Coordinates of C-alpha atoms and ligand atoms in Angstrom, one line a residue:
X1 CA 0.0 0.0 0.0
X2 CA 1.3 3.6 -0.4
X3 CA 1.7 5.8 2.5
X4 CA -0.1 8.7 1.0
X5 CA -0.3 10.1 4.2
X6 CA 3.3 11.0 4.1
X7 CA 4.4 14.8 4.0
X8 CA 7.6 13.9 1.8
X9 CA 7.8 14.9 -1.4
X10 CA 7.3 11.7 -3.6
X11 CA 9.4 11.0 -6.0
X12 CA 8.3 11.7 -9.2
X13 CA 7.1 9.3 -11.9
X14 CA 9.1 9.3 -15.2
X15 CA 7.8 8.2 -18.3
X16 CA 8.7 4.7 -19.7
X17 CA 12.1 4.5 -21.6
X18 CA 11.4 5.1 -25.6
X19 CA 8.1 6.8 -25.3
X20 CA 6.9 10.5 -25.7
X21 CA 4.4 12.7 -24.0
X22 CA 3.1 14.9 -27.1
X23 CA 2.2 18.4 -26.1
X24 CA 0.4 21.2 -27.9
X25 CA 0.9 23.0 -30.1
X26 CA 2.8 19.8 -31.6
X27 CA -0.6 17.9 -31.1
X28 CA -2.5 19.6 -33.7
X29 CA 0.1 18.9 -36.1
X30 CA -0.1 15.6 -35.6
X31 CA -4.0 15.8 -35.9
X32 CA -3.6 18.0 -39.0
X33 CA -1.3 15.1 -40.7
X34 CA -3.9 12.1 -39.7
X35 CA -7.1 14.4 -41.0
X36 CA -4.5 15.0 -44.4
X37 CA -4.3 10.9 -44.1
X38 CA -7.7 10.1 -43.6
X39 CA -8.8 12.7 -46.8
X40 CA -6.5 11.6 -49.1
X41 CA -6.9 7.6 -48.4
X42 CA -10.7 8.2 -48.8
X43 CA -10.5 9.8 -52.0
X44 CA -8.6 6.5 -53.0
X45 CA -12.0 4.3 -51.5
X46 CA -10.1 3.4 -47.9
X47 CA -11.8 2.8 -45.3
X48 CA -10.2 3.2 -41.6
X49 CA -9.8 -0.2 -39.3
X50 CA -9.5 -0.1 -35.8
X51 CA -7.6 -3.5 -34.4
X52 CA -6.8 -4.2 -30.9
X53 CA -3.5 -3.1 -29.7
X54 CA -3.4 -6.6 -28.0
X55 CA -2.8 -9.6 -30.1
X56 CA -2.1 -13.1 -29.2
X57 CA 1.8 -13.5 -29.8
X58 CA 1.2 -16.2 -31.9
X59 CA -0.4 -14.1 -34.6
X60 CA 2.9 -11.9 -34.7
X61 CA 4.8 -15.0 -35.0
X62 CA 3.2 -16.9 -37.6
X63 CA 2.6 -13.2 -39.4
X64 CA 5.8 -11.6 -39.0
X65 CA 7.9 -14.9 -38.9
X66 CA 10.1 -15.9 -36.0
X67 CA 13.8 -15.1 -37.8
X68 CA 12.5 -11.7 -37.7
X69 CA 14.3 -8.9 -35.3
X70 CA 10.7 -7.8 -34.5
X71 CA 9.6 -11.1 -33.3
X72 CA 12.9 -12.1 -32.1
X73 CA 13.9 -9.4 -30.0
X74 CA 11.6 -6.6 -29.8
X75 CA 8.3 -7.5 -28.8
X76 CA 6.7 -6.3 -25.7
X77 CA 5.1 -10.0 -24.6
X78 CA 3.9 -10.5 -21.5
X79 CA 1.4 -13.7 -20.2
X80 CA -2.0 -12.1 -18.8
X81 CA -4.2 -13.3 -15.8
X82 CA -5.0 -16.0 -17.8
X83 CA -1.7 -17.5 -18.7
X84 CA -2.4 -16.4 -22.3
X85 CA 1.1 -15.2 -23.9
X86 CA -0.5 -11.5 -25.4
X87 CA 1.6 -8.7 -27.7
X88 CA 1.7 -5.1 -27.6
X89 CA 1.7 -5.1 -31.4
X90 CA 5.3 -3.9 -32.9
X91 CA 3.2 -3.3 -36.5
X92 CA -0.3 -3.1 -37.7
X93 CA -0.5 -5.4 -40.9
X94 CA -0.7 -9.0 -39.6
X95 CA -3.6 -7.6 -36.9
X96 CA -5.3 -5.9 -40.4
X97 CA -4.7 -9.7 -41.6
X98 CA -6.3 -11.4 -38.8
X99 CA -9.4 -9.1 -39.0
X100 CA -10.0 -9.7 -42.4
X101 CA -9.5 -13.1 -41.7
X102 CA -11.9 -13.2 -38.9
X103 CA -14.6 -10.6 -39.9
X104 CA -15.0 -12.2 -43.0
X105 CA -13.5 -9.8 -44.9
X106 CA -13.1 -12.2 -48.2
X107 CA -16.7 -11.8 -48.8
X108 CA -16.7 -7.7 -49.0
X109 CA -16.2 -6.6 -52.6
X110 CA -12.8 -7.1 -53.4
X111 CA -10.2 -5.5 -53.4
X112 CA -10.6 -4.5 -50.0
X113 CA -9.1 -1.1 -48.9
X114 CA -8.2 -0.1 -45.3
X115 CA -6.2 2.1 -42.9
X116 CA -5.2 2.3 -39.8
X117 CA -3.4 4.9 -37.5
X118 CA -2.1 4.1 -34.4
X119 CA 0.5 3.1 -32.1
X120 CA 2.8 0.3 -32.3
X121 CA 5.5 -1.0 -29.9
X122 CA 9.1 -2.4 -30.1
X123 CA 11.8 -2.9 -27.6
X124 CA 14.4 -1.4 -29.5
X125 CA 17.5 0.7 -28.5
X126 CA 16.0 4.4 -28.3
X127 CA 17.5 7.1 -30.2
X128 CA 16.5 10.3 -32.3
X129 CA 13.8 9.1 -34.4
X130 CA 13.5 5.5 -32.8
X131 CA 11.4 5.1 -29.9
X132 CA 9.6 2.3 -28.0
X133 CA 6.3 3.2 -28.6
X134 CA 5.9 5.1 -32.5
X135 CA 2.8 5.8 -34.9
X136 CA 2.4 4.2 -37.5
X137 CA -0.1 5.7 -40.3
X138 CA -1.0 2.6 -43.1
X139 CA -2.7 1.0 -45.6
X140 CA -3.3 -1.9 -46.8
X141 CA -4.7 -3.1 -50.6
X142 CA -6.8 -7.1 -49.9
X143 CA -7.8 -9.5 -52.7
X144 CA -5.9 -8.4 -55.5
X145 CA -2.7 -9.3 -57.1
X146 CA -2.4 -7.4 -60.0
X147 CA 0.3 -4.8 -60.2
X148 CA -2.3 -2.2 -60.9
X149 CA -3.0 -2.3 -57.7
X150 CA 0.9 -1.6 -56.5
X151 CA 1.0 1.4 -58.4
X152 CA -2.2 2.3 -57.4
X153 CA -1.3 1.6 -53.6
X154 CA 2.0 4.1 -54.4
X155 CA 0.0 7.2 -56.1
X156 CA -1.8 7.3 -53.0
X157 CA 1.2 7.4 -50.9
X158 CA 2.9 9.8 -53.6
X159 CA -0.2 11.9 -53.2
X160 CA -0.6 12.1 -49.5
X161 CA 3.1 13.2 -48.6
X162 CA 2.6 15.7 -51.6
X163 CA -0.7 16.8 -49.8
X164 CA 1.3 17.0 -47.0
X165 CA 3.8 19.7 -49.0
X166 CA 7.3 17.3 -49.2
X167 CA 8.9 18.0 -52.0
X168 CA 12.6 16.1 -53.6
X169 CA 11.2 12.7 -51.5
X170 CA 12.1 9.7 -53.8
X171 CA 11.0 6.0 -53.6
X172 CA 13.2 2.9 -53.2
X173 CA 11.7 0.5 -55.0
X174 CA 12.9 -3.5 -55.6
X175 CA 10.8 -6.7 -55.8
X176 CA 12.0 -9.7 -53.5
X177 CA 10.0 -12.2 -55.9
X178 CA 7.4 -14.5 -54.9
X179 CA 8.4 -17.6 -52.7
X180 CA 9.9 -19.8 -55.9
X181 CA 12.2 -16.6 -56.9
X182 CA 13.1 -16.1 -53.4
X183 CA 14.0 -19.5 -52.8
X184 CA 16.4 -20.1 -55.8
X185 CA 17.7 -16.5 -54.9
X186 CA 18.6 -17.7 -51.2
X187 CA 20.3 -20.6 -52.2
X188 CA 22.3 -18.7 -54.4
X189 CA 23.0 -16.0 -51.7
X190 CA 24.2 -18.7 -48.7
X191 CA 26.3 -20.5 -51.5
X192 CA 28.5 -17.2 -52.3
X193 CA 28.1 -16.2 -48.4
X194 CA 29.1 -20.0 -47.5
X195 CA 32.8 -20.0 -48.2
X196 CA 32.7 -16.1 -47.0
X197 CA 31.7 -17.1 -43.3
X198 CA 34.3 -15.7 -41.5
X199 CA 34.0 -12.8 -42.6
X200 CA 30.4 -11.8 -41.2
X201 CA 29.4 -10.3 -38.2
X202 CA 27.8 -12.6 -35.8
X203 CA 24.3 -11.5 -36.4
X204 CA 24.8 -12.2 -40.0
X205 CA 26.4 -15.5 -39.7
X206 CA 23.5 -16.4 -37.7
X207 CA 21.3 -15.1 -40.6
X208 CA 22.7 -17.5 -42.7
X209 CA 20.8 -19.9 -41.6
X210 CA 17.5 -18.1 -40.4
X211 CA 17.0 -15.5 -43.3
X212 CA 20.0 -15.2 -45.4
X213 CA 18.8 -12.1 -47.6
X214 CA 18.3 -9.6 -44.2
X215 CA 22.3 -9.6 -44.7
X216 CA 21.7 -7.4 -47.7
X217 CA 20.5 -5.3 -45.0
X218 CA 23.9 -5.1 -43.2
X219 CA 24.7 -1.4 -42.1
X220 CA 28.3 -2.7 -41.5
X221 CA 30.7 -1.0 -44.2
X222 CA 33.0 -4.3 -44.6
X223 CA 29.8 -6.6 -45.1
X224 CA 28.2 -4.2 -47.9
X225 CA 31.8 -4.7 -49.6
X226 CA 32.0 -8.0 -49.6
X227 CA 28.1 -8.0 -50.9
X228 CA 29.2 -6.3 -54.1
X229 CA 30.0 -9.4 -55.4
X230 CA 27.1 -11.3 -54.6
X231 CA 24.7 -12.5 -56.7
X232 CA 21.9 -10.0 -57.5
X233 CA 18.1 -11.1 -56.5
X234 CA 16.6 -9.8 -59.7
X235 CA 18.9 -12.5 -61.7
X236 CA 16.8 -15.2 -60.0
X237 CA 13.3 -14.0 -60.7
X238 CA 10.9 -16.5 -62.3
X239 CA 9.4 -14.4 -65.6
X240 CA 6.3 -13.6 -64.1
X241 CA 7.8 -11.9 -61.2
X242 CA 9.9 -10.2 -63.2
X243 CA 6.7 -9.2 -65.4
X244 CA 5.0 -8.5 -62.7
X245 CA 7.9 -5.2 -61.6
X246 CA 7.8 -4.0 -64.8
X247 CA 4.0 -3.6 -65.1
X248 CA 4.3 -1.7 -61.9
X249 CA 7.3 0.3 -63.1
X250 CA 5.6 1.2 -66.2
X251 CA 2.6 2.6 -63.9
X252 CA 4.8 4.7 -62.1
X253 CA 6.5 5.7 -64.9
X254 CA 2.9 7.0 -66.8
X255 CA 2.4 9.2 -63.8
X256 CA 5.4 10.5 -63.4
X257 CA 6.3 8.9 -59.6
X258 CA 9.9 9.2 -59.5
X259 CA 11.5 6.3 -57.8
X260 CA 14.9 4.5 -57.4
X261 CA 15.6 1.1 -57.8
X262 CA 17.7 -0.8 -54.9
X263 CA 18.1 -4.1 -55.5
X264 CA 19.8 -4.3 -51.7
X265 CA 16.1 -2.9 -50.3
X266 CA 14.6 -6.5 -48.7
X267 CA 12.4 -5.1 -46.0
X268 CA 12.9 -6.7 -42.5
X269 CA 9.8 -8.6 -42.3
X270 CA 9.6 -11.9 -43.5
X271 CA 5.8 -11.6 -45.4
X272 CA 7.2 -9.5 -48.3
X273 CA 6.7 -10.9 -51.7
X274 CA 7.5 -8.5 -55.1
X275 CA 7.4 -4.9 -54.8
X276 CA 8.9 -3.8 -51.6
X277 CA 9.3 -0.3 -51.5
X278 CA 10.8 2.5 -48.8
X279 CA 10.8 5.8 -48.7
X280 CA 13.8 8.0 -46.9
X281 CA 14.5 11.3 -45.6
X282 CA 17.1 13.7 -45.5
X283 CA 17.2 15.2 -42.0
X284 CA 16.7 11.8 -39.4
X285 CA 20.1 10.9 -38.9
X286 CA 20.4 6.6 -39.2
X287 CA 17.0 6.3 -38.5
X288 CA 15.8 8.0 -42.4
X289 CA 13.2 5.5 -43.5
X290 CA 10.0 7.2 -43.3
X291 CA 7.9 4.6 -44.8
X292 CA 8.3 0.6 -45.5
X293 CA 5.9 -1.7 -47.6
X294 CA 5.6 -4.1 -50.3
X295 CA 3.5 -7.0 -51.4
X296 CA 2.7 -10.0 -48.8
X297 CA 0.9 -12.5 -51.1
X298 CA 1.5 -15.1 -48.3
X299 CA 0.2 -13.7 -45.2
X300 CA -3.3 -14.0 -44.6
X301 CA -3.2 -17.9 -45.5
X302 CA -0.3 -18.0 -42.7
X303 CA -3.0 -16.2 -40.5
X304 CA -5.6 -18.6 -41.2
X305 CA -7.5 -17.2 -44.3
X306 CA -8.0 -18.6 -47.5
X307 CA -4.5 -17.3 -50.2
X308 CA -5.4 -13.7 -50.6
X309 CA -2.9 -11.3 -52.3
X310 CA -2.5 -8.0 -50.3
X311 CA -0.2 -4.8 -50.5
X312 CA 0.6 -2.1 -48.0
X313 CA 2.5 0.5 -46.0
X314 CA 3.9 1.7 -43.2
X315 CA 4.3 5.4 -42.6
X316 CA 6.7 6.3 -39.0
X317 CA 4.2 9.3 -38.0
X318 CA 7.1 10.3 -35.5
X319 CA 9.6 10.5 -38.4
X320 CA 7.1 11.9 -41.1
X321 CA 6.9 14.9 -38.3
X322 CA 9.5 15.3 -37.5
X323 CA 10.8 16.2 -41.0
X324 CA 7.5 18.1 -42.0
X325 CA 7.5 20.9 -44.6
X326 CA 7.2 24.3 -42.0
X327 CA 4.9 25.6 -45.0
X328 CA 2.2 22.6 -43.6
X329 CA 3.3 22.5 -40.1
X330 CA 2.7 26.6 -40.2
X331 CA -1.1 25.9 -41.6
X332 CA -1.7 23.1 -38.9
X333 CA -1.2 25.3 -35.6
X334 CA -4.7 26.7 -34.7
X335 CA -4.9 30.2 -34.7
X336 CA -4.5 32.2 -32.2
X337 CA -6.8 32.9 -29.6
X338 CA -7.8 36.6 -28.4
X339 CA -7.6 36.9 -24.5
X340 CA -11.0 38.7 -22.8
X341 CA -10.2 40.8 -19.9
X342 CA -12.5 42.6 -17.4
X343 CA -10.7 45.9 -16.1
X344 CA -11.7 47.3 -12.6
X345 CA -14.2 45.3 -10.1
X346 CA -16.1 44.3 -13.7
X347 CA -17.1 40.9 -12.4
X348 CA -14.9 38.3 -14.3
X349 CA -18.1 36.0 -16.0
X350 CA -18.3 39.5 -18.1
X351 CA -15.2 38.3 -19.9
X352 CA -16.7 34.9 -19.9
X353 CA -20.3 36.5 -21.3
X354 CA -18.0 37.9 -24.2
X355 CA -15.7 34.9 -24.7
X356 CA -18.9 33.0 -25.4
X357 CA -19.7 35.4 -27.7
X358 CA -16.6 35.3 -30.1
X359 CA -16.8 31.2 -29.6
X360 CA -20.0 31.2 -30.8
X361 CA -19.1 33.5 -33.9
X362 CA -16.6 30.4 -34.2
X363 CA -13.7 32.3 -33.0
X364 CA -10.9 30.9 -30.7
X365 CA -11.1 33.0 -27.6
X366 CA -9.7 32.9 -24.1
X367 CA -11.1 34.4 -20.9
X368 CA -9.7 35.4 -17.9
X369 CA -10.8 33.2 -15.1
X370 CA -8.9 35.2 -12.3
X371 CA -8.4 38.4 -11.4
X372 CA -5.8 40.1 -12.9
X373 CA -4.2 43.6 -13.4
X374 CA -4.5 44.6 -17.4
X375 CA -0.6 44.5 -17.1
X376 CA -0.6 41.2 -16.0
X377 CA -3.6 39.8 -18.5
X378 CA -1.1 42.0 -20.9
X379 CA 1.9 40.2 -20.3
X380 CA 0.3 37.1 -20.5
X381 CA -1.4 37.2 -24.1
X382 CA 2.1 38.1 -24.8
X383 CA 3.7 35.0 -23.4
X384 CA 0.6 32.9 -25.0
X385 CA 1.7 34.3 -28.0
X386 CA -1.6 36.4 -28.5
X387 CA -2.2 38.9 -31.0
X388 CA -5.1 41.0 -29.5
X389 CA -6.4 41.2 -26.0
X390 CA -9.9 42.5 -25.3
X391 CA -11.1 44.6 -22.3
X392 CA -14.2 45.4 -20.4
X393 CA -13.9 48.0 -18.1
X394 CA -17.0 49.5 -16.4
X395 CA -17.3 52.1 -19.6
X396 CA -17.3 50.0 -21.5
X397 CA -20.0 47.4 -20.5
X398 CA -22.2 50.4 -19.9
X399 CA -21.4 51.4 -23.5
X400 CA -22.2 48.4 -24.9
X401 CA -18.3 48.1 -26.3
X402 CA -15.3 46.4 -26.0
X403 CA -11.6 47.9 -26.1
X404 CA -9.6 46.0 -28.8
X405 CA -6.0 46.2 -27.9
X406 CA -3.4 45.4 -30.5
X407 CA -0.2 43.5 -28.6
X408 CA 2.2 44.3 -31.2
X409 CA 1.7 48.4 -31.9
X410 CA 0.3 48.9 -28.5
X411 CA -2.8 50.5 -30.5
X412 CA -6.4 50.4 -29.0
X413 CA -9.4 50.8 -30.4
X414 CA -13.1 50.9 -29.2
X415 CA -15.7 48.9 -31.0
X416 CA -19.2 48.7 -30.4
X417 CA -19.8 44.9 -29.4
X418 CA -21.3 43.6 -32.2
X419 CA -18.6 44.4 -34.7
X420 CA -15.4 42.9 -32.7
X421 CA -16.0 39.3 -34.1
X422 CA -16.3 40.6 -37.7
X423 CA -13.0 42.9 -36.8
X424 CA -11.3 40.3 -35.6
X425 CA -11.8 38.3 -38.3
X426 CA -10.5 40.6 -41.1
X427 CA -7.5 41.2 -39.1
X428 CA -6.7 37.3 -38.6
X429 CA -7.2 36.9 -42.5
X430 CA -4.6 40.0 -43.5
X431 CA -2.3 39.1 -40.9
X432 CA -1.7 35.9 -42.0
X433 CA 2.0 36.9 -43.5
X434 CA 2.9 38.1 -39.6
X435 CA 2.8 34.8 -38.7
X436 CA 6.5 34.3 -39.6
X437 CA 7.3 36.5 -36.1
X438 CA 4.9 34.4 -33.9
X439 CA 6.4 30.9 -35.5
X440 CA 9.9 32.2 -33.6
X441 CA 8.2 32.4 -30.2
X442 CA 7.0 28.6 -29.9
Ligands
LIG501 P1 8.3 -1.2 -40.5 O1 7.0 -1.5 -39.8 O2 9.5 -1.7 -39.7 O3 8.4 -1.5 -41.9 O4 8.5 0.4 -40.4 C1 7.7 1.3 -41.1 C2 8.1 2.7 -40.7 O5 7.8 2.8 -39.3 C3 9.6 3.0 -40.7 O6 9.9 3.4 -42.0 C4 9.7 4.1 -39.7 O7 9.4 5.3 -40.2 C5 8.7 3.7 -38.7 N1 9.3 3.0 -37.5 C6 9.7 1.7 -37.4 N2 10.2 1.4 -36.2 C7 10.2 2.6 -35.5 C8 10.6 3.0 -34.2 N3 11.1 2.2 -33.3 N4 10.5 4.3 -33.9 C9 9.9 5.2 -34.7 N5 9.5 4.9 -36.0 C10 9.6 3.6 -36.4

């Protein structure tokens, strides 16, 4: 039991290693980018899907695959009251897989389109731009197999981060092959690797034998060397894979997505098949990928479901904001609020009376809720950042009028009470171009 009886001061509480509290103003950035998400992935037909955030482990296992990092060492697994091993989940796409399994999905209209925003968990090593607990914005593409529907799938993406005002941000794009591809490719990978053993870093030697083409992955300078002669994935494609990427090049290319091929890009989860894609940022530091996805024509059937094709992303929120174009981020902070002050012994629900008022001419207003001097209510409109405060003295109530007061001239002007909303309103829509000097001050 605590002894919350105790005078000491407790000690405080500390978040949990690896996550974030997000504060505002930031917060209505991050609600401006999700209402961006949600508009854009409508106009393309998606519809959002809301999953649990607890999963039974297995279906990260089985979805994910066990040689995985994610399922290896970074989920957050605990068993529950009721000895059942549960999951935090570290991504989104094998719970979208399970649901579609279990809601009977299959029988909607295919394909079927959803998204999903949310947060996911990994125990990973926190740094800048990697945390425990991240966002994840995505979308996945059910019940078709056609690359149509990967270029389709990528417009979307194109067109959201373009709604979102990045400019210069370019595609990786490969194709990992369907399982026969990737089979004769991974033979032919461990046989040049084989002979090479020594050479690899632990992790990769171990890969060897769990996942041989994560090595492509390596971040280790000596191990991409040695790569350089390896044999190259795209000489092992069947025809129909290889048909299958230039379809959805030829897409991209008719509307004019630029993207890069990589033929080292293999994703780190094991349900990729064909495209795989990522998308990187200048700006993060190491952790630069801003969005991971690709093709997973074998997932739902290792979920449970009958073979159903499906295609998706992954969007890091944290990352995507933290790289946001200041034109958007500028846009997304809500405007700022006027501050209503009374002046005198004016009793304070006056200020509230004209709050109300301006709210309910859908301005943003403030009120003062205690007394304070006008210097004081002055100085803090200033430090909120306020352009105009507005005051009720005695006069003026008897007047019927309000005393605009502009925070940056120091001018005041009275206006009768029924013209301060309109007022206000003009001079939020010219001053727009000011808001460079109140950008410096957050
Ligand atoms: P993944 O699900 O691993 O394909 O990741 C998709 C995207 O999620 C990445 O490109 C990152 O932007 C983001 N992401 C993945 N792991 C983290 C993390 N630990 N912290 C922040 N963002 C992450």
């Amino acid at each position: 039991m605590s002894n919350a009886g105790s005078k000491r001061a407790a000690q405080p509480i500390r978040r949990v290693k690896g996550t974030r509290d997000l504060l505002p103003p930031d917060t209505a950035v991050w609600a401006a980018v999700e209402a961006t998400a949600r508009q854009v992935f409508e106009r393309y037909g998606y519809g959002e899907v809301r999953t649990p955030i607890l999963e039974e482990t297995e279906l990260f296992v089985r979805g994910v695959g066990e040689a995985t990092d994610i399922v290896g060492k970074e989920m957050y697994t605990f068993t529950d009251k009721g000895g059942r091993s549960l999951t935090l989940r570290p991504e989104s796409t094998a719970s979208v897989a399970r649901a579609y399994v279990e809601n009977g999905l299959q029988q909607w209209p295919s394909p079927v389109k959803l998204f999903y925003i949310g947060p996911q968990f990994r125990y990973e090593r926190p740094q800048k731009g990697r945390y425990r607990q991240f966002f994840q914005i995505g979308a996945e593409l059910l019940g078709d197999p056609g690359p149509i529907s990967d270029a389709e799938l990528l417009l979307m993406l194109v067109d959201f981060l373009g709604a979102l005002e990045f400019t210069g941000l370019t595609v990786l794009l490969n194709t990992v092959g369907g399982e026969e591809s990737r089979e004769a490719y991974r033979r032919e990978l461990v046989r040049f690797l084989e002979p090479k053993k020594d050479l690899l870093s632990e992790d990769s030697r171990r890969r060897l034998d769990t996942n041989p083409l994560r090595i492509l992955d390596t971040k280790s300078r000596a191990e991409r060397e040695l790569l350089e002669g390896a044999p190259r994935l795209v000489d092992s494609l069947t025809s129909e894979d290889r048909e299958h990427f230039e379809a959805v090049r030829g897409v991209l290319d008719r509307f004019g997505v630029s993207y890069r091929l990589d033929d080292r890009l293999v994703r780190g989860l094991d349900y990729y098949t064909r495209t795989v894609f990522e998308i990187t940022a200048a700006g993060l530091g190491a952790q630069d990928a801003i969005v991971g996805g690709g093709r997973y024509d074998g997932l739902i059937s290792e979920v449970g479901g009958a073979e159903t094709p499906g295609i998706g992303f992954a969007i890091g929120a944290d990352r995507l904001i933290d790289v946001l174009p200041e034109s958007f981020r500028r846009r997304a902070l809500p405007a700022p609020a006027v501050l209503v002050a009374t002046v005198g012994d004016v009793p304070l629900d006056e200020a509230l009376a004209l709050a109300q008022e301006l709210r309910a001419a859908g301005l943003p207003a403030l009120a003062e809720l205690a007394r304070r001097s006008v210097k004081n209510s002055l100085k803090r409109a200033d430090r909120l950042g306020l352009a105009h405060v507005l005051l009720l003295g005695a006069d003026e109530l008897a007047a019927g009028e309000v005393t605009v007061k502009d925070l940056s001239t120091g001018d005041q002007v009275r206006l009768g009470r029924a013209e301060v909303a309109d007022r206000l309103r003009s001079v939020a829509a010219a001053g727009s171009p000011d808001q460079d000097d109140e950008e410096e001050e957050r």
